[in-house]
Coordinates of C-alpha atoms in Angstrom, one line a residue:
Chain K
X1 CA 21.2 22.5 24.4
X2 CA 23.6 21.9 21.5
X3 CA 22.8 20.5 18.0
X4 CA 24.1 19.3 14.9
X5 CA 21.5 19.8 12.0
X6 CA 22.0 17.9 8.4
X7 CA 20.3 20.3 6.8
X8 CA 19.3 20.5 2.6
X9 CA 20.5 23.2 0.6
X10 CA 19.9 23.7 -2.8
X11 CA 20.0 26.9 -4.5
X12 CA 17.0 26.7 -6.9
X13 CA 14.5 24.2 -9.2
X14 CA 17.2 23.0 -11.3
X15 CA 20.1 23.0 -9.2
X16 CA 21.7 19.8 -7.4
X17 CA 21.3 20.1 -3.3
X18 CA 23.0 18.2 -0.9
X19 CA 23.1 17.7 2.8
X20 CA 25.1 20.1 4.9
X21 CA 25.9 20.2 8.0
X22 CA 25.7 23.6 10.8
X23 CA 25.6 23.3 14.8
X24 CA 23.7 25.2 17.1
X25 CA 24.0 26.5 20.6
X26 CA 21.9 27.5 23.3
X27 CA 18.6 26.1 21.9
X28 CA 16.0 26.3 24.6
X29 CA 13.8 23.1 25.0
X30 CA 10.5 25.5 24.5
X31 CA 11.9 27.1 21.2
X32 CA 9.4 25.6 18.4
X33 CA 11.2 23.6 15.5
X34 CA 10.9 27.0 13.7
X35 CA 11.9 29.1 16.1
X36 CA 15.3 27.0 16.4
X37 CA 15.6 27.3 12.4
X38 CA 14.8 31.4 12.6
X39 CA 18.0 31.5 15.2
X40 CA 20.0 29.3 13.0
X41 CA 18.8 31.7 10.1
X42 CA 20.1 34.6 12.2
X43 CA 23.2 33.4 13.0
X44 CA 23.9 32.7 9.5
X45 CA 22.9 36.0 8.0
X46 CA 25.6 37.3 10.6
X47 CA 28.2 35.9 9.4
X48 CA 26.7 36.5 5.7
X49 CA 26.2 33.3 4.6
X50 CA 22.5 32.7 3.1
X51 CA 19.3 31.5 5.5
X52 CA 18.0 28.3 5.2
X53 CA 14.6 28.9 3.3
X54 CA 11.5 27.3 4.5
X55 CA 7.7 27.4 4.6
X56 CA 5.7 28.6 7.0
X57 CA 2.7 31.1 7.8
X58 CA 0.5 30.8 10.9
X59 CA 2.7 28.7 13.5
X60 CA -0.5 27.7 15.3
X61 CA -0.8 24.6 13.5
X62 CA -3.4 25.4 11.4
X63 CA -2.7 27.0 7.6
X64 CA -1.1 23.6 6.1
X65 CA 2.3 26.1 5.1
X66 CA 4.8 24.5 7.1
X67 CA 6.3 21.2 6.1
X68 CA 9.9 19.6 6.9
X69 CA 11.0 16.1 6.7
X70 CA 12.7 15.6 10.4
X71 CA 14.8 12.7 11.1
X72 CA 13.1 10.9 8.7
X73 CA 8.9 11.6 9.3
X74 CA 7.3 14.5 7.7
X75 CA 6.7 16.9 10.8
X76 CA 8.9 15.7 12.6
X77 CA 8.8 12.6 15.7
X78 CA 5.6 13.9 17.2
X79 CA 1.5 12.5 16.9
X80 CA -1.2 14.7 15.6
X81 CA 1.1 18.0 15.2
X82 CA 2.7 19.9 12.4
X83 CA 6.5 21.1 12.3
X84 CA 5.2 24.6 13.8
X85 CA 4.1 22.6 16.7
X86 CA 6.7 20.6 17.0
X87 CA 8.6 21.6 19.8
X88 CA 12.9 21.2 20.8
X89 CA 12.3 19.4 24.2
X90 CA 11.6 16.7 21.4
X91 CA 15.5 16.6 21.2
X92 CA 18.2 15.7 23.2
X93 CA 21.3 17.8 23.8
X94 CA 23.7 16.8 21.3
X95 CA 21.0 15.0 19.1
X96 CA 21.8 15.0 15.2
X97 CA 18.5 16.3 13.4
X98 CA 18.3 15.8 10.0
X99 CA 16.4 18.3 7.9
X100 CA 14.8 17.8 4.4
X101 CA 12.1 18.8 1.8
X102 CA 8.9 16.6 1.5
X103 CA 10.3 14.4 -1.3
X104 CA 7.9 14.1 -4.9
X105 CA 8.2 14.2 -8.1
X106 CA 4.7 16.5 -7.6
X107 CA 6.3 18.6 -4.9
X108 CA 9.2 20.1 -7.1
X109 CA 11.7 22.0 -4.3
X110 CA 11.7 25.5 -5.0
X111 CA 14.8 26.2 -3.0
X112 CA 16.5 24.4 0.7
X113 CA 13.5 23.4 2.3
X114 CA 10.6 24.9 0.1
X115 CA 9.0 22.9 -2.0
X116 CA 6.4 23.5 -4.7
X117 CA 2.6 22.1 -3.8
X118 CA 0.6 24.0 -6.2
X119 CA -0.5 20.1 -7.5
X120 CA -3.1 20.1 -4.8
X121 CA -4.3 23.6 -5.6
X122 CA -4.8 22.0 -8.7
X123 CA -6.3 19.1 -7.9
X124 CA -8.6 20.7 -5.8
X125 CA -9.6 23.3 -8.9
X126 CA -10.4 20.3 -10.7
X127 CA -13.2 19.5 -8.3
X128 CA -13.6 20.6 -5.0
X129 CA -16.2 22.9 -4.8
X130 CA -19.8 22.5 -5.0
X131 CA -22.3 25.0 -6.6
X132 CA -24.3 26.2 -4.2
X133 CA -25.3 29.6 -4.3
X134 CA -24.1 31.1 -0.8
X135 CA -24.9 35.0 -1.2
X136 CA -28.6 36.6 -1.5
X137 CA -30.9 33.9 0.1
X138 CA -28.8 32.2 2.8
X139 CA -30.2 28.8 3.1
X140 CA -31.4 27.6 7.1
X141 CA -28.8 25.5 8.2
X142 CA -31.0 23.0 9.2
X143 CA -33.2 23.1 6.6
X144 CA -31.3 20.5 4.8
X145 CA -31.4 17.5 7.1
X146 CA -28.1 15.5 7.3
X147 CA -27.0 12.5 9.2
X148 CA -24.9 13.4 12.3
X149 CA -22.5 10.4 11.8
X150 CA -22.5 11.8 8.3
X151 CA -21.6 15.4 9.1
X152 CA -19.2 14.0 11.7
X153 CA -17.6 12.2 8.9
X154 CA -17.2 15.1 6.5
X155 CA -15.9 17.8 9.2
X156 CA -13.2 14.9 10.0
X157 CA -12.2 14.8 6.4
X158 CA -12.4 18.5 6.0
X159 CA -9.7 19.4 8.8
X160 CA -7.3 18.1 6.0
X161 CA -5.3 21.2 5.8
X162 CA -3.1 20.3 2.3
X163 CA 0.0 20.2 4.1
X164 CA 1.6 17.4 2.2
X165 CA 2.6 14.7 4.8
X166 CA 0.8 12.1 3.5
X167 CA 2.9 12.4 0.2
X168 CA 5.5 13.0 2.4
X169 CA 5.3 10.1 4.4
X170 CA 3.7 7.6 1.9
X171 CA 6.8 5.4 0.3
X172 CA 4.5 5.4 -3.2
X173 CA 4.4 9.6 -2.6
X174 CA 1.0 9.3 -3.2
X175 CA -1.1 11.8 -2.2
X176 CA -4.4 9.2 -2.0
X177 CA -5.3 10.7 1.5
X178 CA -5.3 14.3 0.5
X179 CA -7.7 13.5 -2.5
X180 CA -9.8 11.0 -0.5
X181 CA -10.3 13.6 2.4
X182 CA -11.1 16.6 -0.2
X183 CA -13.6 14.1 -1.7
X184 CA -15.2 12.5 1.2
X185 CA -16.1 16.2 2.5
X186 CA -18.6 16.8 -0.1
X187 CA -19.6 13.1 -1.4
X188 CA -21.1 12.9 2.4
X189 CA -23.0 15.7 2.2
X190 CA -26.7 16.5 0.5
X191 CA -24.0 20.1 -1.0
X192 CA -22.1 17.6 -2.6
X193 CA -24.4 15.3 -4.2
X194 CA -25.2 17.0 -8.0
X195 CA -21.4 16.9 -8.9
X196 CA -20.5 13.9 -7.2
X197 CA -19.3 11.5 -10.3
X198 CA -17.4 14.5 -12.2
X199 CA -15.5 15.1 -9.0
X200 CA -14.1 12.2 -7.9
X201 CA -13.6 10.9 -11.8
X202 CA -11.6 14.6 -12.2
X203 CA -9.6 14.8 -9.0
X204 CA -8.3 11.2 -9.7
X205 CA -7.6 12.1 -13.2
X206 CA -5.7 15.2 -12.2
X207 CA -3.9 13.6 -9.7
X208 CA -2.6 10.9 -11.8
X209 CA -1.4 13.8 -14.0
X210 CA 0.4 15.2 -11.4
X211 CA 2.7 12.1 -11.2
X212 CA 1.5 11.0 -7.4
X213 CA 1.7 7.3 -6.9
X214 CA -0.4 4.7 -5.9
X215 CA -2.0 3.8 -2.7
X216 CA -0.8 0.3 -1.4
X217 CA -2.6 0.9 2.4
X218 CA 0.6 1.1 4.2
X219 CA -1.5 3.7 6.5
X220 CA 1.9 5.5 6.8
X221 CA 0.0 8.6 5.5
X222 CA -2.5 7.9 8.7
X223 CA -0.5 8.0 11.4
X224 CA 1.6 11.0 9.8
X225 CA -1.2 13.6 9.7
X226 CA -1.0 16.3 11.8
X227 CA -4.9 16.1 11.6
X228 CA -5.8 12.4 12.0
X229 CA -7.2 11.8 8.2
X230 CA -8.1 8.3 8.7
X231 CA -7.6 5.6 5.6
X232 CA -11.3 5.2 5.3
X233 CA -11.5 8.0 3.5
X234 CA -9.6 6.4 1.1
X235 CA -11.9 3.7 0.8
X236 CA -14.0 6.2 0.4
X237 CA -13.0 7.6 -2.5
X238 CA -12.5 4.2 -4.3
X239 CA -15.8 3.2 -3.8
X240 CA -17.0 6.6 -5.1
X241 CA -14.7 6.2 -7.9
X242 CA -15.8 2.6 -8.6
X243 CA -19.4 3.5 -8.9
X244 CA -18.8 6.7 -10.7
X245 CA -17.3 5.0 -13.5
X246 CA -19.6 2.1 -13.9
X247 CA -22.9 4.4 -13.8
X248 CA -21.5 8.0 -15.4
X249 CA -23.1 8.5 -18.4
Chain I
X1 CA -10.6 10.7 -19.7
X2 CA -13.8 8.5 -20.7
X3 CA -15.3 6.8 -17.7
X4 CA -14.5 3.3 -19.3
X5 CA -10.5 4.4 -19.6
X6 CA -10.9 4.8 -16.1
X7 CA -11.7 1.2 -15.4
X8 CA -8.3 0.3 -17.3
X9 CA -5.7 2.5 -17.0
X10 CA -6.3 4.9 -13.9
X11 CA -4.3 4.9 -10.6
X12 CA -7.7 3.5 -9.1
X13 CA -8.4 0.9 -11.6
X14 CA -4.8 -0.5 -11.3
X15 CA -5.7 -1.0 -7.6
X16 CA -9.3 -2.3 -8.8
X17 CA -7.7 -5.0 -10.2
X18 CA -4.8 -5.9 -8.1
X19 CA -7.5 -6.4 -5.5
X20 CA -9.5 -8.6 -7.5
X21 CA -7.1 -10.9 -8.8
X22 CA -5.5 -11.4 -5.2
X23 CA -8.6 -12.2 -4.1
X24 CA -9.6 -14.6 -6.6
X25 CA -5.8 -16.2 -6.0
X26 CA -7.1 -16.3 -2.3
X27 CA -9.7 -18.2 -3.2
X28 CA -7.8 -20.8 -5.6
X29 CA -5.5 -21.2 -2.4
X30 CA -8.1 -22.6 -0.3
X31 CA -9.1 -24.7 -3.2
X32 CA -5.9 -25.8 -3.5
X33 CA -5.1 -26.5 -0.1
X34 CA -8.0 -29.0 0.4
X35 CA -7.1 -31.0 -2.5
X36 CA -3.1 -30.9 -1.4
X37 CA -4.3 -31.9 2.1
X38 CA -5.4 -35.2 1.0
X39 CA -1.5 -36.1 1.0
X40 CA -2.0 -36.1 4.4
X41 CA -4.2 -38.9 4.6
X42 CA -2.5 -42.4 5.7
X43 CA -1.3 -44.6 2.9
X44 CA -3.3 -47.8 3.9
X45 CA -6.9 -46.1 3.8
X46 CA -5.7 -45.5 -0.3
X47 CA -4.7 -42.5 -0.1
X48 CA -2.6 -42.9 -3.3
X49 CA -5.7 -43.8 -5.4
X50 CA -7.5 -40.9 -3.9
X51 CA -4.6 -38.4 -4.4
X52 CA -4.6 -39.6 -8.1
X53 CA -7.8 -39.9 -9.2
X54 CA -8.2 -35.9 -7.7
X55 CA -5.2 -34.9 -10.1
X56 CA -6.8 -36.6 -13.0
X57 CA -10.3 -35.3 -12.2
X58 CA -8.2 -31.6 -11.8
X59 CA -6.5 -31.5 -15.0
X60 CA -9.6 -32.8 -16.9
X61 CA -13.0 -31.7 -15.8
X62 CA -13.9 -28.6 -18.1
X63 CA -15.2 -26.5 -15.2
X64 CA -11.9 -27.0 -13.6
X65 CA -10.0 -26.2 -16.7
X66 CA -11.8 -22.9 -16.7
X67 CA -10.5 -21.7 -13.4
X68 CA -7.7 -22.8 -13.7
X69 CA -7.3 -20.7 -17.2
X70 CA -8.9 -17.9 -15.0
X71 CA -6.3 -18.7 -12.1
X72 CA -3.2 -17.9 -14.7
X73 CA -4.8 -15.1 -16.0
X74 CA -5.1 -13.7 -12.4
X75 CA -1.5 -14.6 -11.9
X76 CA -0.2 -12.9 -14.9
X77 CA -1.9 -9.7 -14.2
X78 CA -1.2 -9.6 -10.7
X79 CA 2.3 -9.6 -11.8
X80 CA 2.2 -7.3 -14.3
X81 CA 0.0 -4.9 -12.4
X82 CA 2.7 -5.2 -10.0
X83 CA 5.5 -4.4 -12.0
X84 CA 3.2 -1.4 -13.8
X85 CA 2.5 0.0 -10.3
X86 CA 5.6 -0.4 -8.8
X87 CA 7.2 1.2 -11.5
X88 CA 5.2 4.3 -11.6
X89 CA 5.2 4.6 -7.7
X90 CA 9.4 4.1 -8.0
X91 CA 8.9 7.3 -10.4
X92 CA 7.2 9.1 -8.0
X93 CA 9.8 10.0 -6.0
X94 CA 12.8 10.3 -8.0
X95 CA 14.8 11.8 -5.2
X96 CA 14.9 10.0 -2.0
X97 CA 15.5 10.9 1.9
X98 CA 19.0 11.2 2.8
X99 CA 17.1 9.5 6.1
X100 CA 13.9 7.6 6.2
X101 CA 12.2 6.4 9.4
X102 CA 9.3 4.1 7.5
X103 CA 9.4 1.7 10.5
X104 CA 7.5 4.7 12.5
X105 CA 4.4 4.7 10.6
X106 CA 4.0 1.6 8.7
X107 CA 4.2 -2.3 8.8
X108 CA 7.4 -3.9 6.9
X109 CA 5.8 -6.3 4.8
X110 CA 3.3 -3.9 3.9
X111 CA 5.7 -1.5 2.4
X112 CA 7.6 -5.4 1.0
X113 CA 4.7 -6.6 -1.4
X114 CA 6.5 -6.3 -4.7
X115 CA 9.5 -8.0 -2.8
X116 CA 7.3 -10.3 -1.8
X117 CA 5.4 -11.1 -4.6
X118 CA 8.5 -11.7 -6.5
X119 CA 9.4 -14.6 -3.7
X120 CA 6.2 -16.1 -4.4
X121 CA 6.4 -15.8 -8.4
X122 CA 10.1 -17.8 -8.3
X123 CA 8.4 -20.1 -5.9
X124 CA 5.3 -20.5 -8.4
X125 CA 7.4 -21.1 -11.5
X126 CA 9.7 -23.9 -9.0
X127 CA 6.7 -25.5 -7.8
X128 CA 5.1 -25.9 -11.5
X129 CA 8.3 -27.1 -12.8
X130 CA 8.6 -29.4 -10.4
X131 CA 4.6 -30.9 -10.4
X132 CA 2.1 -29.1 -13.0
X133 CA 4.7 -29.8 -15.7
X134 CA 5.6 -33.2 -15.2
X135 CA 1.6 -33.8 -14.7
X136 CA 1.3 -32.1 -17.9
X137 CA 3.6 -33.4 -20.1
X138 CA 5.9 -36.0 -17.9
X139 CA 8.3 -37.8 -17.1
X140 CA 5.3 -39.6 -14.6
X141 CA 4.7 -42.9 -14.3
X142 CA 1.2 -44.2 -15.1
X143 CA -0.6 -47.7 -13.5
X144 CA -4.6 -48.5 -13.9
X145 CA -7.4 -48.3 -11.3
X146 CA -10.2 -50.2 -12.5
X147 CA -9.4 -50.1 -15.5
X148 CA -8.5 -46.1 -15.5
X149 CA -5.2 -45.1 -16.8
X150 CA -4.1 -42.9 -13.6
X151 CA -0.3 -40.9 -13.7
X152 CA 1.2 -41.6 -10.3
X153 CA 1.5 -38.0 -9.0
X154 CA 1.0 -39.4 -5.3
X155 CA 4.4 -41.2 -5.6
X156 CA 6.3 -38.5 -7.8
X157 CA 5.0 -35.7 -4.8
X158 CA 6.2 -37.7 -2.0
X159 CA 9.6 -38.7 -3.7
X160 CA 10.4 -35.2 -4.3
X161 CA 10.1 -34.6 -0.8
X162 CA 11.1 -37.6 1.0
X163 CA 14.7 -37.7 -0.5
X164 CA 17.3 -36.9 2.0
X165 CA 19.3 -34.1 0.7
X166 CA 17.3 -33.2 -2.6
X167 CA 14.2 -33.3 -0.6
X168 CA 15.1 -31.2 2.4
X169 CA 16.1 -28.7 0.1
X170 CA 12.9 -28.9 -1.1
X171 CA 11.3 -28.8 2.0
X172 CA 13.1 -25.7 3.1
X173 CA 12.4 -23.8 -0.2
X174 CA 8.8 -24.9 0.2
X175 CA 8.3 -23.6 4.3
X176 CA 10.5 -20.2 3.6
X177 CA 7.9 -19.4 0.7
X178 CA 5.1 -20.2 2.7
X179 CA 6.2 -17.9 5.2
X180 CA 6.7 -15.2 2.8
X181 CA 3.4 -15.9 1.4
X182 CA 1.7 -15.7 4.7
X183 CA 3.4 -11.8 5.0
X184 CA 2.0 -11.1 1.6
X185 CA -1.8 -12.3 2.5
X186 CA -1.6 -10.5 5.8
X187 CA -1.5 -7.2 3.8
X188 CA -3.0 -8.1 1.1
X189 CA -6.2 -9.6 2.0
X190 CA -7.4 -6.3 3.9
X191 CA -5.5 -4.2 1.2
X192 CA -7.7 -5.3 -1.8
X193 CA -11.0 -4.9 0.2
X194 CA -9.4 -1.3 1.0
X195 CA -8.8 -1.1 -2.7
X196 CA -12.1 -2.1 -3.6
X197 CA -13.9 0.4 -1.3
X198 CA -15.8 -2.2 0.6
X199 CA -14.8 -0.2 4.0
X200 CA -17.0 -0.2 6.6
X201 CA -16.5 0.4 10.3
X202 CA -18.7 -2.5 11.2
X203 CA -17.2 -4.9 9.1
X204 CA -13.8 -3.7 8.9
X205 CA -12.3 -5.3 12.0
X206 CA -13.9 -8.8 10.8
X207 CA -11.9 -8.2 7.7
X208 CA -9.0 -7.6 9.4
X209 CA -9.0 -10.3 11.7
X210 CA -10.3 -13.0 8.6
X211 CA -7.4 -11.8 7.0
X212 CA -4.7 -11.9 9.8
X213 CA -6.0 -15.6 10.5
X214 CA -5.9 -16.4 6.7
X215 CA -2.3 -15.2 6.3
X216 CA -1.2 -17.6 8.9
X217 CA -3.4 -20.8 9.0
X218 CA -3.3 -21.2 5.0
X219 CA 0.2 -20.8 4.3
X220 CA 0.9 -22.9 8.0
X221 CA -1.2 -26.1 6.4
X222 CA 0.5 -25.5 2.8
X223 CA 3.9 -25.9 4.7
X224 CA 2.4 -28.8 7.1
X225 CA 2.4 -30.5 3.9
X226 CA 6.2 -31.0 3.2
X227 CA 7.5 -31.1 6.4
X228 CA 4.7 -34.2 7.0
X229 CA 6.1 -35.8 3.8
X230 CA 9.9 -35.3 5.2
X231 CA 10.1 -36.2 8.8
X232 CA 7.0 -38.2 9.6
X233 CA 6.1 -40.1 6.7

């Protein structure tokens, strides 16, 4: 099939982008979304022109590196799936995609289609870990009991894989759902108990600084993640927050 | 950042209390609704008297005055929150999508509040101009029950609305804000308990539903109220 891609170019951090336009031939309906970009990449190193730059790693859905805002919805049209997974029978021949960065002031573009999310690396440094000592004496698994609705919980929240779509997606660019989901992981579990307060006060904090907005429950973020982070995290973490700041000492 | 900072000035906090003062305006709307619905009573069961001797008893009992300080304070932050909020989340993204799809994941009058809101704030300052004020500090005519001075807000309410072009207009203003009221509780009522934290899956789908019904019947008997006063009465 043929298409006509809008595509973002920009050369680097402080340069001015803009939309331009290529078309594309013979895309096969089981190329992935990537795969169509690689030809398109090919086909312009040809003819020398420079490739259109964007993340990506594993391509099986599962490293959080690939992001791509595709006719308007981070990821792209589909449910449940990132843009690796996102396959071109999605598209109709002659269909006019249009191709941009995840837009934040937090996600700075690096260059085309790359953009810059070391805020959550930070944000995560600023709290999510928990200090348990892991080497030497390997704790029993089951020595610590934990609730199974509890452990459900937290291994829901921690198949967040930092992709960015809920910034992405979220018309405050907030990244509520990333933070919530990194919190819930650890404030439902017995691991993440003895640093509970400090995390959720620090991860908020660094957040703020990051310049991510607000949360006003839209649940845009929701139904945009490739891994089904639900909102009550989110609740979640306001209710940790809450009570962190009226009982921290 | 000291933990009592963070009940001020945080992204949270701001939330905190955007949720709390829409839910304490929630409450001063059902207040307000059962005193405004006794405009629906007939006139020959003294329905003027009653009406009357309500807006007195409102604008002087002292634990009345105290809510209603606590209602404008509720208003005024709301609004400011609002504007704070919005103006940080505007700031966010500095660049926007050269195409946005925000119908695919979200509700429209969710992503509307601030729109919304500001409907409802012009409609607020309309509506006091047109009743708290003149209750407050006139023109209103006055007349004596039982020997109780009494200002006539009964008549001055059902003018307003009863007048054939003046009053339609009136009417019209009054049902469009209603409705955009009504779009502004249905987000907002499950939004602040969100906000708040007070998420639970057993009680969230009461939430939900309270709040769905609360966006629609409250605003619906608000705007019963003039279009009772215009075509029927």
């Amino acid at each position: 099939m043929k298409l006509n891609l809008k595509i973002w170019r920009q050369k680097g951090p402080n340069a001015s982008g803009k939309m331009v336009d290529y078309q594309i031939d013979e895309v096969s309906p089981d190329m992935s979304f990537l795969e169509m970009l690689d030809v398109l990449n090919e086909q312009l190193i040809s003819k020398g022109d420079e490739p259109v730059v964007f993340d990506h790693d594993c391509r099986e859905g599962i490293c959080g590196a690939c992001s791509l805002h595709i006719n308007g919805e981070p990821h792209g049209p589909g449910r449940g799936i990132t843009t690796c997974q996102l396959h071109m029978r999605s598209f109709k021949d002659g269909d006019t995609i249009y191709i941009e960065p995840f837009r934040a002031k937090a996600f700075p573009v690096v260059k085309d289609l790359m953009v810059d999310r070391s805020a959550f690396d930070r944000i995560i440094q600023s709290g999510g870990y928990v200090s348990v000592n892991t080497s030497g004496n390997t704790i029993d698994a089951n020595a610590t009991p934990v609730r199974k609705e509890n452990a459900d919980a937290a291994f829901d929240a921690a198949t967040c894989i930092g992709c960015g779509a809920c910034v992405a997606s979220c018309k405050n660019a907030s990244a509520m759902l990333f933070v919530s989901a990194k919190v819930s992981q650890f404030s439902l579990l017995p691991q993440g108990q003895p640093e509970a307060k400090e995390r959720v006060m620090n991860m908020v904090s660094q957040m703020d600084e990051e310049g991510f907005g607000n949360c006003t429950n839209t649940g845009a973020c929701e139904v945009e993640c490739p891994k089904g982070i639900s909102l009550e995290n989110i609740a979640r973490m306001n209710r940790e927050y809450l009570k962190a700041s009226l009982t921290s000492k | 950042m000291s933990q009592v900072a963070g009940l001020f000035n945080s992204s949270l906090a701001r939330k905190y209390w955007m949720a709390l003062t829409g839910l304490f305006l929630c409450l001063f709307l059902v207040g307000h609704l059962a005193g405004n619905l006794q405009l629906l009573l007939p006139l020959e069961d003294g329905a003027k008297d009653q009406f009357n001797l309500y807006a007195k008893f409102m604008t002087t009992n002292p634990v009345v005055k105290i809510l209603s300080y606590l209602t404008y304070i509720s208003i005024l932050l709301h609004v400011v929150d609002g504007i704070v909020l919005t103006i940080r989340n505007r700031k966010a993204r500095p660049q926007k999508y050269a195409y946005n799809k925000p119908g695919a994941n979200s509700a429209w009058n969710s992503r509307f509040m601030g729109f919304l809101g500001t409907v409802i704030l012009v409609f607020i300052v309309l509506h006091l101009n047109a009743f708290w004020a003149k209750m407050h500090w006139g023109p209103i005519d006055t007349y004596m029950i039982d020997g109780e001075e009494v200002k006539d807000l009964y008549t001055l309410t059902i003018a307003s609305f009863q007048d054939a072009s003046a009053g339609l207009g009136m009417t019209i203003v009054y049902v469009i804000s209603m409705i955009v009221l009504g779009f502004h509780l249905v987000h907002g009522f499950q939004s602040a308990f969100r906000s708040m934290g007070w998420n639970h899956p057993k009680y969230m789908p009461i939430v939900m539903t309270v709040g769905k019904l609360f966006g629609i019947i409250i605003p619906a008997l608000f705007a019963l109220i003039p279009i009772y006063i215009h075509f029927i009465l």
